CSV table of C-alpha atoms and ligand atoms in Angstrom, one decimal:
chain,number,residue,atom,x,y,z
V,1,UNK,CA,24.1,-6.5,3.3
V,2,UNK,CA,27.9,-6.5,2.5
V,3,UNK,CA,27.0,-4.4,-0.3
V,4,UNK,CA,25.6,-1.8,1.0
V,5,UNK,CA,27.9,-1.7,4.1
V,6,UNK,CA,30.5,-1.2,1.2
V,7,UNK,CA,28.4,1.2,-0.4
V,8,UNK,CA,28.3,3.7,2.4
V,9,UNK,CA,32.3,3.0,2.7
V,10,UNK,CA,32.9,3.9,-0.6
V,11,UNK,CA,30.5,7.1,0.1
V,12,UNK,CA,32.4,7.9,3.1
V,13,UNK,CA,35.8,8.1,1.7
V,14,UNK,CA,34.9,9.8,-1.4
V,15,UNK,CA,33.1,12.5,0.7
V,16,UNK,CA,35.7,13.2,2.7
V,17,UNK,CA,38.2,13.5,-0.5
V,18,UNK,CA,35.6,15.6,-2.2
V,19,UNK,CA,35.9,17.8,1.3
V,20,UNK,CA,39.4,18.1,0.0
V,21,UNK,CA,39.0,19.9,-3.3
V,22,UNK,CA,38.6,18.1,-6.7
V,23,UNK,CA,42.1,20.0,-7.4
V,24,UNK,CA,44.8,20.2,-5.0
V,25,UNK,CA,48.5,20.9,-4.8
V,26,UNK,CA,51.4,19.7,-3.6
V,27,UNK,CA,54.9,20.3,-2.8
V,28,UNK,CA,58.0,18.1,-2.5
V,29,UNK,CA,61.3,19.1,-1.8
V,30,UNK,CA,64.0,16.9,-2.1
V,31,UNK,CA,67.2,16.8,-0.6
V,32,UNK,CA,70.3,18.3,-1.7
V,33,UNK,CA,72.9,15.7,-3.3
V,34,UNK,CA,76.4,15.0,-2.4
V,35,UNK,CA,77.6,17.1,-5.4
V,36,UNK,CA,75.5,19.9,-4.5
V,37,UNK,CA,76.4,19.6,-0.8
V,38,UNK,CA,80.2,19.7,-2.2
V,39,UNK,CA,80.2,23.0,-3.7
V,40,UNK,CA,78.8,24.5,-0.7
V,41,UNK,CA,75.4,25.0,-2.3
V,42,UNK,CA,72.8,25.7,0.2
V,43,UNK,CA,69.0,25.2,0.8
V,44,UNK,CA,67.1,28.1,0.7
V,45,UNK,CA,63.8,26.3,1.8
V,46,UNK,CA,62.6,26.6,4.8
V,47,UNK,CA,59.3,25.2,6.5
V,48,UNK,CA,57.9,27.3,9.4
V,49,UNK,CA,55.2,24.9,9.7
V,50,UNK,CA,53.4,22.1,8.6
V,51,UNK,CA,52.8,21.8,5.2
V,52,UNK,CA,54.4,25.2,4.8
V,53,UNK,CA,57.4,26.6,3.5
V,54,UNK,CA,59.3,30.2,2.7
V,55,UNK,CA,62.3,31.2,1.5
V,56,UNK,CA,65.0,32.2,3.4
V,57,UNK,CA,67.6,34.6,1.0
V,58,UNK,CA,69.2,36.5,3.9
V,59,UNK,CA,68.2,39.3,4.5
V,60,UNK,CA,65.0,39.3,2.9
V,61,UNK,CA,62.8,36.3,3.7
V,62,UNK,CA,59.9,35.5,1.4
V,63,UNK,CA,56.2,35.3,2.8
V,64,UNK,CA,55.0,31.8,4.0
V,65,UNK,CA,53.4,29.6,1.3
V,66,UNK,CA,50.8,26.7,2.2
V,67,UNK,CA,49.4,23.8,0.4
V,68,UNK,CA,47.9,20.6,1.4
V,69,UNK,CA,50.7,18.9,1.6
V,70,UNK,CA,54.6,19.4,1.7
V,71,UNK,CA,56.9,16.5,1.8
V,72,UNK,CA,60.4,17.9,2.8
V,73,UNK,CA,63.6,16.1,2.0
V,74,UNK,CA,63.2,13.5,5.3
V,75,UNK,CA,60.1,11.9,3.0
V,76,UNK,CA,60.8,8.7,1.8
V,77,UNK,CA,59.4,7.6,-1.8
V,78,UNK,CA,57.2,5.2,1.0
V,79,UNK,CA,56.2,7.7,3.1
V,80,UNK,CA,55.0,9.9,0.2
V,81,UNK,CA,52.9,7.3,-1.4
V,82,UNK,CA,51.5,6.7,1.9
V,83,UNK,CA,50.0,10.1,1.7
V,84,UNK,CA,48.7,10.3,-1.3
V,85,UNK,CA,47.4,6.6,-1.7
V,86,UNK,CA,44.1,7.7,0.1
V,87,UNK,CA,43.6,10.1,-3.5
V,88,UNK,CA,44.4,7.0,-6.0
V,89,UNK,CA,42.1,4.8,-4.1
V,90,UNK,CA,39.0,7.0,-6.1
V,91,UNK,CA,39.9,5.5,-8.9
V,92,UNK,CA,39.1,2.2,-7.8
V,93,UNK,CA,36.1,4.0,-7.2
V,94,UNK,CA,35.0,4.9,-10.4
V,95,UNK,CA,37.1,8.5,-10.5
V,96,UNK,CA,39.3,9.7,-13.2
V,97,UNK,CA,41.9,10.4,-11.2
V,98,UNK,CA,45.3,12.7,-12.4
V,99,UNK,CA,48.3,12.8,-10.6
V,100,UNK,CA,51.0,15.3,-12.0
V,101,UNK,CA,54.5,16.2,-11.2
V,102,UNK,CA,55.9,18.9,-11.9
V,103,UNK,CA,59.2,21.4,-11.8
V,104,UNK,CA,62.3,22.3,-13.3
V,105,UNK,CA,64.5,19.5,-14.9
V,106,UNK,CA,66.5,17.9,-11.8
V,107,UNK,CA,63.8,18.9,-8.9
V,108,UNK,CA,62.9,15.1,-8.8
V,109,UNK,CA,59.8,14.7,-10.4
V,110,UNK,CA,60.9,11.9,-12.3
V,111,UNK,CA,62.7,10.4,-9.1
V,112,UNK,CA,59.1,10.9,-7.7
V,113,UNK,CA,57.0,9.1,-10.5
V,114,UNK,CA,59.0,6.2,-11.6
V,115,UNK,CA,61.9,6.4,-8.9
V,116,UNK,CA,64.3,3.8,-8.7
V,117,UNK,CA,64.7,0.2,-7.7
V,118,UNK,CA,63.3,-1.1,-4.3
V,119,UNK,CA,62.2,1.3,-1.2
V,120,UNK,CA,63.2,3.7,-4.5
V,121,UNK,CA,60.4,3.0,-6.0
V,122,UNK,CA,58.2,6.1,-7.5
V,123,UNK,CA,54.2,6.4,-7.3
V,124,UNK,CA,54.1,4.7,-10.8
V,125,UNK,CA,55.4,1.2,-10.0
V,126,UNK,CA,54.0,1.5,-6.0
V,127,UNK,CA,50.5,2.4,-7.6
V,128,UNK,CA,50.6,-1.2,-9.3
V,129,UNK,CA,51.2,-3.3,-5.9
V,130,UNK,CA,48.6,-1.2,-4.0
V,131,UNK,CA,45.8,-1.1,-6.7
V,132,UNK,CA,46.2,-4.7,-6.9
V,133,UNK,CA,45.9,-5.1,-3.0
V,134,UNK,CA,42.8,-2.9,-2.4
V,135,UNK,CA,41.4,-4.5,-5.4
V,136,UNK,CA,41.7,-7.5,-3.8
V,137,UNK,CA,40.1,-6.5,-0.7
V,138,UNK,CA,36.8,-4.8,-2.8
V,139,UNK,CA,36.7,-8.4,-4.5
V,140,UNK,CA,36.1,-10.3,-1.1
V,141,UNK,CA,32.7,-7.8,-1.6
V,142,UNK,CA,31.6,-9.2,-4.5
V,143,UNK,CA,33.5,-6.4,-6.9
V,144,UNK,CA,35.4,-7.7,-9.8
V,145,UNK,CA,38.1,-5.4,-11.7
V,146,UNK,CA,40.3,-5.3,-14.6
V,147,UNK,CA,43.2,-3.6,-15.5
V,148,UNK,CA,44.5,-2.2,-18.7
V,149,UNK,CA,47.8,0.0,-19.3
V,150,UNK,CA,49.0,2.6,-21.5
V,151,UNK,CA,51.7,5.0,-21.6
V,152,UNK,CA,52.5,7.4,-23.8
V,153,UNK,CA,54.6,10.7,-24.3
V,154,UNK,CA,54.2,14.1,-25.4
V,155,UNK,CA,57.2,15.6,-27.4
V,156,UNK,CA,57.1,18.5,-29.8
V,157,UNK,CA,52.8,18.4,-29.0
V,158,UNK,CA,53.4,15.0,-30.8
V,159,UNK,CA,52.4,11.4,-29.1
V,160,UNK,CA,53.6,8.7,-28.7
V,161,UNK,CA,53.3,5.1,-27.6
V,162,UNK,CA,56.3,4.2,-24.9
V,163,UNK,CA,55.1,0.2,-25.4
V,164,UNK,CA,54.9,0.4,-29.0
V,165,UNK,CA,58.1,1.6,-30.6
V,166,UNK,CA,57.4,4.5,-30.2
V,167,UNK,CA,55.0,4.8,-33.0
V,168,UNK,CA,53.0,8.2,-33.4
V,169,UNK,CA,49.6,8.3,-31.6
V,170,UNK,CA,46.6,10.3,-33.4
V,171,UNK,CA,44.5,12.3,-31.3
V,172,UNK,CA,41.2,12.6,-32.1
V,173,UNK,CA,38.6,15.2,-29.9
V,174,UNK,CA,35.4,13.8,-30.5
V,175,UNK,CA,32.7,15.9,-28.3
V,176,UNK,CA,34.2,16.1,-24.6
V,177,UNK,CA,36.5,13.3,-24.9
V,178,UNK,CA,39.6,12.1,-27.0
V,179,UNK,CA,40.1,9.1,-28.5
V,180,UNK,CA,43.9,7.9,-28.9
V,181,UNK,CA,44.6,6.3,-32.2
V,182,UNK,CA,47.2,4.0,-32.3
V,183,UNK,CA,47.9,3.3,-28.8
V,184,UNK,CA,48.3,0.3,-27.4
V,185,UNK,CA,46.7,-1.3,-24.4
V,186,UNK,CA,48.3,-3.7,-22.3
V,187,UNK,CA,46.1,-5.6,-20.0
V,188,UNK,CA,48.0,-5.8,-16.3
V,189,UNK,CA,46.9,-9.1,-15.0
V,190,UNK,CA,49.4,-9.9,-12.4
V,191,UNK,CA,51.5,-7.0,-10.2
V,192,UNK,CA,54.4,-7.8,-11.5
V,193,UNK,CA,54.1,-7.5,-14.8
V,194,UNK,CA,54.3,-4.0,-14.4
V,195,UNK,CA,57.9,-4.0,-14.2
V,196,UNK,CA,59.1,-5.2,-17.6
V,197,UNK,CA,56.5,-2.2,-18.7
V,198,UNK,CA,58.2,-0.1,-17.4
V,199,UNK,CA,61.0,-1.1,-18.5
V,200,UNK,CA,60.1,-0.8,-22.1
V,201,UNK,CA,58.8,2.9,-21.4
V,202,UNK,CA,62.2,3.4,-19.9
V,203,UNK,CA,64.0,2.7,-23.0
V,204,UNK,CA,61.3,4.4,-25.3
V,205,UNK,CA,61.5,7.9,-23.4
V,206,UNK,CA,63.3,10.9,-25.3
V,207,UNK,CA,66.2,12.7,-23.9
V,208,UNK,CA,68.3,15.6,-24.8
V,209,UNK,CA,71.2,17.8,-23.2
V,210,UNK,CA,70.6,21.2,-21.8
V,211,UNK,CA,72.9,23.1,-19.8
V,212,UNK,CA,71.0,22.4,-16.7
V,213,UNK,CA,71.2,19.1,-16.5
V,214,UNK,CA,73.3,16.7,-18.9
V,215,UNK,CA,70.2,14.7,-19.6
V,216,UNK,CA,66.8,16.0,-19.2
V,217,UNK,CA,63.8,15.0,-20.2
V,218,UNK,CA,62.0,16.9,-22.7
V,219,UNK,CA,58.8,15.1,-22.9
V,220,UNK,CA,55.7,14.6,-21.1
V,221,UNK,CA,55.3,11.0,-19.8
V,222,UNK,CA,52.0,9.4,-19.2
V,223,UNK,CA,51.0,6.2,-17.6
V,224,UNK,CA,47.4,5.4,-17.8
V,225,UNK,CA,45.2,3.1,-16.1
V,226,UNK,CA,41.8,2.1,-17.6
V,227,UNK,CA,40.0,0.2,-14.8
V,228,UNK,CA,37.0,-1.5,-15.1
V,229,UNK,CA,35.1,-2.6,-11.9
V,230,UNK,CA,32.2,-4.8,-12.2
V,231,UNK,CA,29.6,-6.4,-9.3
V,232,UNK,CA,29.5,-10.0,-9.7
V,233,UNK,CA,25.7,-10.2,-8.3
V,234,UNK,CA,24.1,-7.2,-10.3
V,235,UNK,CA,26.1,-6.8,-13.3
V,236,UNK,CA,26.5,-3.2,-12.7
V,237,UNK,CA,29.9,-1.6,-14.2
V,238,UNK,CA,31.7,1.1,-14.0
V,239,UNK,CA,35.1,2.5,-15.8
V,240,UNK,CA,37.5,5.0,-14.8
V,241,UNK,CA,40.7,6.0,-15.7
V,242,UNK,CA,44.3,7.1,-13.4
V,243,UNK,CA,46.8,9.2,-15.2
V,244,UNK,CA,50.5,9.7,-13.6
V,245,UNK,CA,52.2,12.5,-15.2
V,246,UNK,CA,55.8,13.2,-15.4
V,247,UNK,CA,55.8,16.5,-16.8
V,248,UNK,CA,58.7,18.2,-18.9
V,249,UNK,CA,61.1,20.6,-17.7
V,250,UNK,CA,59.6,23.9,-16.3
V,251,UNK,CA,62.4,25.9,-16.6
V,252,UNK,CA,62.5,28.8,-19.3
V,253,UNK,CA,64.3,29.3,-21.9
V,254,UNK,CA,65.8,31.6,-22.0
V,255,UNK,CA,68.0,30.7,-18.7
V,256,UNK,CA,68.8,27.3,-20.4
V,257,UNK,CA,70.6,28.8,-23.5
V,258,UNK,CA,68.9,26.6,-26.2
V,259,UNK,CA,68.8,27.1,-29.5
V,260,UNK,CA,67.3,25.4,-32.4
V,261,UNK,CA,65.8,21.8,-32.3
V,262,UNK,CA,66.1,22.7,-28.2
V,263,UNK,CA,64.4,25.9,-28.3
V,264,UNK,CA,61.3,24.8,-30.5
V,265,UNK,CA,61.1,21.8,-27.6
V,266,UNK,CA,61.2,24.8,-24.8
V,267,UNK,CA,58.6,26.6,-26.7
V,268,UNK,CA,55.8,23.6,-27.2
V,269,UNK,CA,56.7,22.7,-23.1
V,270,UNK,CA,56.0,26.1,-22.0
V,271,UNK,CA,53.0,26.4,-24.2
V,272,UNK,CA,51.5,23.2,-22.8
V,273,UNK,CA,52.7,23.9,-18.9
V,274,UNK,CA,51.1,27.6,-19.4
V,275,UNK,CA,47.4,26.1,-21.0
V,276,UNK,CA,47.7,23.4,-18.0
V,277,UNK,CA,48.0,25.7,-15.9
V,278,UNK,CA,45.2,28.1,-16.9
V,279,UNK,CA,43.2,24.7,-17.6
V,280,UNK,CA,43.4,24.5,-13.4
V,281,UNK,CA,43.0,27.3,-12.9
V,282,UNK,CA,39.8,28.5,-14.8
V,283,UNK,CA,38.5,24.9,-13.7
V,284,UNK,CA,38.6,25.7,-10.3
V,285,UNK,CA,36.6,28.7,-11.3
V,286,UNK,CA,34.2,26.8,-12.8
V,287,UNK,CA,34.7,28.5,-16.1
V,288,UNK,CA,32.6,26.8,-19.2
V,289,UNK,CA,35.2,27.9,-21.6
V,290,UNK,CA,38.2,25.6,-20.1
V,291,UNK,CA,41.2,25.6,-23.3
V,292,UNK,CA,41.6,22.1,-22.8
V,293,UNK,CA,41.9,21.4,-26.7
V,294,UNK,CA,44.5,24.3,-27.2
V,295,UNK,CA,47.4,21.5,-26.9
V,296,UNK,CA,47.4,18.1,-26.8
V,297,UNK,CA,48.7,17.2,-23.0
V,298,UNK,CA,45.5,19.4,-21.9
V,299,UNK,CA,43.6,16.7,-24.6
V,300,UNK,CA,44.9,14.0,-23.1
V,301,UNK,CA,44.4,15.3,-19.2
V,302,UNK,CA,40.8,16.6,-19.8
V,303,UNK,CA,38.8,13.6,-18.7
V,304,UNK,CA,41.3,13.9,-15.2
V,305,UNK,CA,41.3,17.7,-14.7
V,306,UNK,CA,38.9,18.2,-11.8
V,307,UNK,CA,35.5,17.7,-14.4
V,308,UNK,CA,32.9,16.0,-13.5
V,309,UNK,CA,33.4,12.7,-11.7
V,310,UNK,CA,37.5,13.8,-11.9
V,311,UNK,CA,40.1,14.2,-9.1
V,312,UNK,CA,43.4,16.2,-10.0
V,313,UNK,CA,46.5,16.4,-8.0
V,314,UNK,CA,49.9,18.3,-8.7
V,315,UNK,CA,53.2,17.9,-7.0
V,316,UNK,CA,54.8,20.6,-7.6
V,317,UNK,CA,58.8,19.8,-7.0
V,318,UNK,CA,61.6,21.9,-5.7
V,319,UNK,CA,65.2,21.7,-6.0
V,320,UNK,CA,66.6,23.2,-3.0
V,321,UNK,CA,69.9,24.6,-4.1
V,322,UNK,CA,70.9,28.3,-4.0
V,323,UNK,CA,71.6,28.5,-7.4
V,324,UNK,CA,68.3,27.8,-8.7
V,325,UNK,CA,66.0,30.1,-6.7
V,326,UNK,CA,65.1,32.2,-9.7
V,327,UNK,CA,63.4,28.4,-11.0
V,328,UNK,CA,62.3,27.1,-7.4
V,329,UNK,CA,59.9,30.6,-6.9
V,330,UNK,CA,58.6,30.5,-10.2
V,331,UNK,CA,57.1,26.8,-9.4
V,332,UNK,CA,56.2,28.0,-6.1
V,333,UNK,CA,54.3,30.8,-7.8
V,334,UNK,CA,52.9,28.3,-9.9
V,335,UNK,CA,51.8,26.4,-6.9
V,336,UNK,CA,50.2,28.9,-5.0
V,337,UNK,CA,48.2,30.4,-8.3
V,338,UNK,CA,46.4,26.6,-7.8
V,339,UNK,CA,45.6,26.7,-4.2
V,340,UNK,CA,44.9,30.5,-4.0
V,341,UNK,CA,41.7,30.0,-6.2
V,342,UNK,CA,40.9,26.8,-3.3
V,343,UNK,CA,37.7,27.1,-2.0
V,344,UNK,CA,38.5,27.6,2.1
V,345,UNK,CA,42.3,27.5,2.0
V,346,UNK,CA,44.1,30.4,3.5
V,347,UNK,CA,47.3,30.9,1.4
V,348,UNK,CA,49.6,34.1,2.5
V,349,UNK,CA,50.9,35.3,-0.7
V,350,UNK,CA,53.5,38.3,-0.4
V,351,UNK,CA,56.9,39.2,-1.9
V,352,UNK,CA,57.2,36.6,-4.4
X,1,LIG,P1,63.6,15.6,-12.9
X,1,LIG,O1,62.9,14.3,-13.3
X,1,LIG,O2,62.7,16.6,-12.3
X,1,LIG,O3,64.5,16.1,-13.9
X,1,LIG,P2,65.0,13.7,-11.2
X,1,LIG,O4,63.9,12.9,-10.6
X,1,LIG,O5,65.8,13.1,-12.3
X,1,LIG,O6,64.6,15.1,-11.7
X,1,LIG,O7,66.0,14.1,-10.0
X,1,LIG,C1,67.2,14.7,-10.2
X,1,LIG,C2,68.3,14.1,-9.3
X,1,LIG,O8,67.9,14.2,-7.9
X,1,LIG,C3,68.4,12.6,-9.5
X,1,LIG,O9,69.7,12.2,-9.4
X,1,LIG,C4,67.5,11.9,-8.5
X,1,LIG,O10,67.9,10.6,-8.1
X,1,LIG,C5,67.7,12.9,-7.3
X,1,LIG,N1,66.6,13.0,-6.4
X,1,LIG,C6,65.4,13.5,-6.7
X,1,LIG,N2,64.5,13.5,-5.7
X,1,LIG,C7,65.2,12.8,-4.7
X,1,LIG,C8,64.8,12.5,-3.4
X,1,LIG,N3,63.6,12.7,-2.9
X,1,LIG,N4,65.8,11.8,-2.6
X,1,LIG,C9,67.0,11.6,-3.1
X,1,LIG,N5,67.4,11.9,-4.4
X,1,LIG,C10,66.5,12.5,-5.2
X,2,LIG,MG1,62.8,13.6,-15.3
């Protein structure tokens, strides 16, 4: 009886996510800080409605830009998750599920994903109390689940392991799917052993200097989920994954001044945000030729990229500021190239 009520539950919700878009895009803008505020930077963002925003440069404002969501700077890191915990929910339902942020080094993704301590925390660490709970709540039904962790980084379209030493992960594509030699899994048994994780990944994550921000990151972070769900009464099983993706730096090159080491990291973080991009992208258009294995991020995202039984969505972030319009269009751009190929989503584009 319970069972099938919760079937037709689990039906329901996925439905009315699928209603959604296997793909869809996000924006968050955050606020501008002190030191911004101090030399008299100001916001050039404006949001003319809900989950809609423009530009306003003077004299010459930008068309209007809508996605399915925008979180403007009066979000909190709770009131974000609260919106998009609906979406990681599938993945206790047997979805691959991907969540990516991305933007320019010091729009916030990273404040986003991992956050700080507290009310700051990110998706990443607030994903771990509320799988935990809603698994909870599916186990009272007879469902049992397990929970293994992972999380790697992409530097240089090298991997690897952020609980392991950093020690180089092998990819390997063997027919549609890659296997990830070398990584370690860490089974998550208890919520809060999530945060000494994290803590190691913390420590293991690259940084460099750039002139736009004194320490940016120049890798792709990656915090996987393998769950396995199993019904106590019939045995039956299923396994999904949840990727959170803190993406590098979007920013080009060319406008950071890098040279050497620097410039060959701009060049592979370009290369992988462009084939993610046209990965979406041709997705969306149901292409069969999809260039997931042109780099490894895409290898790594394919089973999560809106395939099959897979749920993708990007948060694209802004930094407000004046200064870095050039940067904040350009993911906006990038942003509305997602939604525009949206099945039944009216997205203005002009002027951009
Ligand atoms: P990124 O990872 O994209 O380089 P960060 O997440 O490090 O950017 O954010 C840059 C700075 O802005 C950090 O000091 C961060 O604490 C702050 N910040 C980002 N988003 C927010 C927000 N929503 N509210 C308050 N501060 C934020
Ligand atoms: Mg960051």
């Amino acid at each position: 009886q319970l069972d099938e009520k919760e079937a037709a539950m689990r039906k329901l919700h996925n439905d009315v996510v699928d209603l959604r878009g296997q793909i869809r895009v996000a924006v968050r803008v955050r606020p501008m800080l002190k030191t911004e505020e101090e030399v008299s930077s100001a916001s050039i963002i404006e949001y003319p409605s809900t989950n809609a925003i423009s530009f306003n440069q003077g004299a010459k404002p930008s068309g209007t830009f809508t996605f399915e969501k925008v979180f403007t700077p009066v979000f909190s890191q709770q009131s974000v998750f609260a919106n998009i915990e609906d979406f990681i929910l599938s993945a206790l339902h047997g979805y691959n599920v991907g969540l990516i942020a991305f933007g320019q080094t010091g729009s916030g993704k990273t404040h986003t994903m991992r956050g700080g301590e507290a009310e700051d925390e990110g998706i990443i660490p607030r994903t771990a109390s509320y799988l935990f709970n809603e698994s909870k709540k599916l186990e009272a039904t007879g469902w049992k689940f397990e929970f293994s962790l992972s999380f790697m980084e992409i530097y240089n379209n090298e991997a690897f392991d952020l609980l392991n030493n950093h020690s180089i992960v092998k990819l390997r594509l063997i027919n549609h799917t890659v296997s990830l030699d070398g990584l370690t899994e860490h089974p998550l048994t208890k919520q809060s052993d999530m945060a000494g994780l994290l803590n190691v990944a913390d420590r293991n994550r690259k940084t460099a200097a750039t002139k736009c921000n004194e320490y940016s990151s120049r890798s792709h972070a990656i915090y996987m989920w393998k769950i396995k769900a199993q019904q106590r009464s019939t045995g039956i099983s299923t396994s999904s994954v949840l990727k959170l993706v803190d993406l590098a730096g979007s920013e080009r090159a060319k406008e950071s001044g890098v040279v050497g080491q620097q410039f060959k990291e701009m060049t592979n973080i370009n290369q992988s945000l462009s084939v993610l991009q046209k990965c979406i992208n041709m997705q969306k258009a149901k292409s069969t030729h999809v260039p997931y294995r042109d780099t490894k991020l895409t290898q790594v995202l394919m089973d999560c990229l809106g395939r099959g039984n897979s749920k993708t969505m990007v948060v694209v972030n802004i930094n407000p500021c004046n200064e870095q319009a050039v940067e904040s269009k350009r993911s906006i751009e990038f942003a509305a190239k997602m939604r525009e190929t949206h099945i039944g989503s009216a997205v203005q584009q002009r002027d951009l």
